[in-house]
Coordinates of C-alpha atoms in Angstrom, one line a residue:
K1 CA -43.4 14.3 -64.8
D2 CA -40.2 14.5 -67.0
I3 CA -39.3 10.6 -66.5
E4 CA -41.3 8.2 -65.8
L5 CA -40.5 4.1 -66.0
I6 CA -41.6 2.6 -69.2
G7 CA -43.4 -0.2 -67.5
D8 CA -45.0 1.8 -65.3
L9 CA -46.3 4.0 -68.9
A10 CA -46.9 -0.2 -69.9
D11 CA -48.4 -0.8 -67.2
Y12 CA -50.8 2.0 -66.9
S13 CA -52.2 2.0 -70.7
K14 CA -52.2 -1.9 -70.8
I15 CA -50.0 -2.1 -73.8
P16 CA -47.1 -4.4 -73.8
V17 CA -43.8 -3.0 -72.6
V18 CA -42.8 -3.7 -77.0
Q19 CA -45.5 -1.3 -78.1
V20 CA -45.5 1.0 -75.8
I21 CA -41.5 1.9 -76.6
K22 CA -42.6 1.1 -80.6
D23 CA -45.8 4.1 -80.4
L24 CA -43.2 6.3 -77.8
N25 CA -40.7 6.8 -81.0
M26 CA -43.8 7.6 -83.8
A27 CA -44.8 10.4 -81.1
I28 CA -41.6 11.6 -81.2
D29 CA -40.5 11.4 -85.2
L30 CA -44.1 12.7 -85.8
K31 CA -43.1 15.8 -82.8
L32 CA -46.0 14.8 -81.4
I33 CA -43.5 15.0 -77.9
P34 CA -41.3 16.7 -79.8
Q35 CA -38.3 17.4 -76.6
G36 CA -38.6 13.3 -76.1
H37 CA -35.8 10.7 -75.3
F38 CA -35.4 7.4 -73.4
G39 CA -32.6 6.9 -70.8
T40 CA -30.7 3.9 -71.0
D41 CA -32.1 0.0 -72.4
N42 CA -35.4 1.9 -72.7
L43 CA -36.0 1.8 -69.1
I44 CA -36.9 5.4 -69.1
F45 CA -38.8 7.9 -71.0
I46 CA -38.4 12.1 -70.9
V47 CA -40.2 15.0 -72.0
S48 CA -38.1 17.0 -73.0
N49 CA -35.3 18.6 -73.0
E50 CA -33.7 20.4 -70.4
M51 CA -34.4 17.4 -68.0
Y52 CA -32.6 15.4 -70.6
E53 CA -29.7 17.1 -70.6
K54 CA -29.8 16.9 -66.6
Y55 CA -29.4 12.8 -67.1
K56 CA -27.1 13.2 -69.4
K57 CA -24.5 14.9 -66.9
Q58 CA -25.9 12.5 -63.8
Q59 CA -26.3 9.4 -66.2
A60 CA -24.6 6.8 -64.3
S61 CA -26.7 8.1 -60.9
Y62 CA -30.6 8.3 -62.5
D63 CA -29.2 5.0 -64.6
R64 CA -28.6 2.4 -61.1
Y65 CA -31.9 4.7 -58.8
Y66 CA -34.2 3.9 -61.6
K67 CA -33.5 0.5 -62.1
K68 CA -33.0 -0.4 -57.8
K69 CA -36.5 1.7 -57.9
V70 CA -38.4 -1.5 -60.3
G71 CA -36.8 -4.3 -58.4
E72 CA -37.6 -2.8 -55.4
R73 CA -41.1 -3.0 -55.8
T74 CA -42.7 -6.1 -54.6
E75 CA -45.8 -7.8 -55.9
E76 CA -47.8 -6.2 -52.6
I77 CA -46.6 -2.7 -53.8
Q78 CA -47.4 -3.1 -57.4
A79 CA -50.7 -4.0 -56.7
L80 CA -51.6 -0.9 -54.5
L81 CA -50.2 1.3 -57.6
D82 CA -52.8 -0.8 -59.9
Q83 CA -55.2 -0.1 -58.3
G84 CA -54.6 3.0 -56.8
Q85 CA -53.7 4.0 -60.9
E86 CA -57.5 2.7 -61.0
Y87 CA -59.1 5.4 -58.2
I88 CA -57.1 8.3 -59.9
E89 CA -58.9 7.1 -63.6
K90 CA -61.8 7.0 -61.8
I91 CA -61.7 10.7 -60.7
H92 CA -59.7 12.1 -64.5
Q93 CA -62.9 10.1 -65.6
S94 CA -66.0 11.8 -63.7
N95 CA -65.2 15.2 -63.4
D96 CA -65.1 14.7 -67.8
I97 CA -68.6 13.6 -66.8
I98 CA -69.4 16.4 -63.9
K99 CA -70.2 19.7 -65.9
D100 CA -70.2 22.1 -63.0
K101 CA -67.3 24.4 -62.7
E102 CA -67.4 23.7 -58.6
I103 CA -67.2 20.5 -58.9
S104 CA -64.6 19.8 -60.9
D105 CA -61.8 22.5 -59.3
K106 CA -62.6 20.2 -56.9
L107 CA -62.0 16.6 -58.1
D108 CA -58.8 18.3 -60.1
K109 CA -57.8 19.4 -57.2
M110 CA -58.6 15.0 -55.2
E111 CA -56.9 14.7 -58.8
K112 CA -53.6 15.8 -58.2
I113 CA -53.6 14.1 -54.1
V114 CA -53.9 10.6 -54.9
S115 CA -51.5 10.9 -57.6
M116 CA -49.0 12.9 -55.7
I117 CA -49.7 10.1 -52.1
F118 CA -49.4 7.8 -54.8
Y119 CA -46.7 8.7 -56.2
E120 CA -45.0 9.2 -52.8
L121 CA -45.6 5.7 -52.5
D122 CA -43.6 4.9 -55.2
L123 CA -40.6 6.1 -54.2
S124 CA -41.0 5.7 -50.4
P125 CA -42.8 1.5 -50.2
Q126 CA -41.8 1.3 -46.1
Y127 CA -44.9 3.8 -45.3
A128 CA -47.5 1.5 -47.5
D129 CA -49.2 0.8 -44.3
K130 CA -50.0 4.6 -43.4
L131 CA -52.8 4.3 -45.8
G132 CA -54.8 1.3 -44.9
M133 CA -58.0 3.5 -44.3
F134 CA -56.9 5.3 -47.6
M135 CA -57.0 1.9 -50.0
N136 CA -59.6 0.2 -48.2
Y137 CA -62.4 2.9 -46.4
Y138 CA -61.7 6.7 -48.0
L139 CA -60.5 5.4 -52.0
P140 CA -63.8 3.3 -52.6
T141 CA -65.7 6.0 -50.5
T142 CA -65.2 8.5 -52.9
K143 CA -65.8 6.5 -56.1
K144 CA -69.3 5.4 -54.6
L145 CA -69.9 9.0 -54.3
L146 CA -68.9 10.1 -57.7
D147 CA -70.5 7.2 -59.2
S148 CA -74.4 8.6 -57.1
Y149 CA -73.2 12.6 -58.5
I150 CA -73.4 11.7 -61.6
E151 CA -76.3 9.3 -61.5
I152 CA -78.1 12.2 -60.1
D153 CA -77.0 14.8 -61.6
E154 CA -77.9 13.0 -65.5
K155 CA -81.5 12.8 -64.0
E156 CA -84.4 15.5 -66.3
V157 CA -86.7 16.0 -62.8
K158 CA -84.5 16.0 -59.4
G159 CA -86.4 17.5 -56.7
K160 CA -85.7 18.8 -53.0
S161 CA -84.0 16.0 -51.8
L162 CA -81.9 15.0 -55.4
E163 CA -81.0 19.0 -54.8
K164 CA -79.6 18.3 -51.1
S165 CA -78.0 15.4 -52.1
K166 CA -75.8 16.7 -53.9
K167 CA -74.9 19.8 -52.5
D168 CA -74.6 17.0 -49.5
I169 CA -71.7 15.0 -51.8
A170 CA -70.4 18.5 -53.0
E171 CA -69.4 19.1 -49.2
A172 CA -68.3 15.9 -49.0
F173 CA -65.3 15.9 -51.8
D174 CA -64.1 19.1 -49.9
K175 CA -63.7 16.7 -46.2
L176 CA -62.3 13.8 -48.3
I177 CA -59.3 16.5 -50.1
V178 CA -58.9 17.7 -47.2
S179 CA -58.5 13.9 -45.7
F180 CA -56.2 12.7 -48.0
D181 CA -53.8 16.1 -48.3
S182 CA -53.3 15.0 -44.3
I183 CA -53.2 11.7 -45.1
L184 CA -49.9 13.2 -48.1
D185 CA -48.9 15.4 -45.2
K186 CA -48.2 12.1 -42.8
F187 CA -45.7 10.7 -46.4
Y188 CA -43.3 13.8 -45.7
Q189 CA -42.8 14.0 -42.0
A190 CA -42.0 10.8 -41.9
K191 CA -39.9 11.5 -44.6
E192 CA -38.8 14.6 -42.6
L193 CA -38.5 12.5 -39.0
D194 CA -36.0 9.8 -41.0
I195 CA -34.0 12.6 -42.6
A196 CA -33.2 14.2 -38.7
S197 CA -33.3 11.1 -37.9
D198 CA -30.1 10.2 -40.3
I199 CA -28.4 13.8 -39.8
S200 CA -28.2 13.5 -35.8
T201 CA -27.5 10.3 -36.3
M202 CA -24.1 11.3 -37.9
E203 CA -22.9 14.1 -35.9
I204 CA -22.7 11.4 -32.6
L205 CA -20.7 9.3 -35.0
M206 CA -19.0 12.5 -36.1
K207 CA -18.8 13.5 -32.1
Q208 CA -17.2 9.8 -30.8
E209 CA -14.6 10.3 -34.3
N210 CA -13.9 13.7 -33.0
L211 CA -13.9 15.4 -36.8
M212 CA -16.7 17.7 -35.4
K213 CA -17.5 20.2 -32.5

């Protein structure tokens, strides 16, 4: 992402906010993040000059949005986001261990979709109730399958049964990706309905006020 909350970076990295800010300043000075910029009161960090120019043009709007975003987060939503980050890290770390390119491609896709689901949850926490099975079953099952695949893959002698298990897990990854994609689409559908409802209400009010035919 081009913009990230400093507080989120601190939570994800398990490092105090003060240290995160210090480290980011050092990264800018050493040209490790050559286009890095801080927002007002060090609330956000921006990683591209292009995004920073957009931010400066509408600074008040951006600041208001991110302050509201921080203020609206409940402990329950934050707990879901933290848990989600743990699963994302698990998929990423497993991908680093697994050498099979086909499986690695599947896990890359899975990580992107899961990351987007939690990104959408952060933007629209009112849809958290759509993630019951996702949080309580699908993600824990994914973690279990990843551990099983790695355990089998590390055995020097596998035999037909274990090879079949590896194949079954690989096919299960495909099914999980399709399911996760559908869950993400449910977020988009819910937003679409909300937008359509807002527009419809606006048009009704305009007609009542004789502002449109």
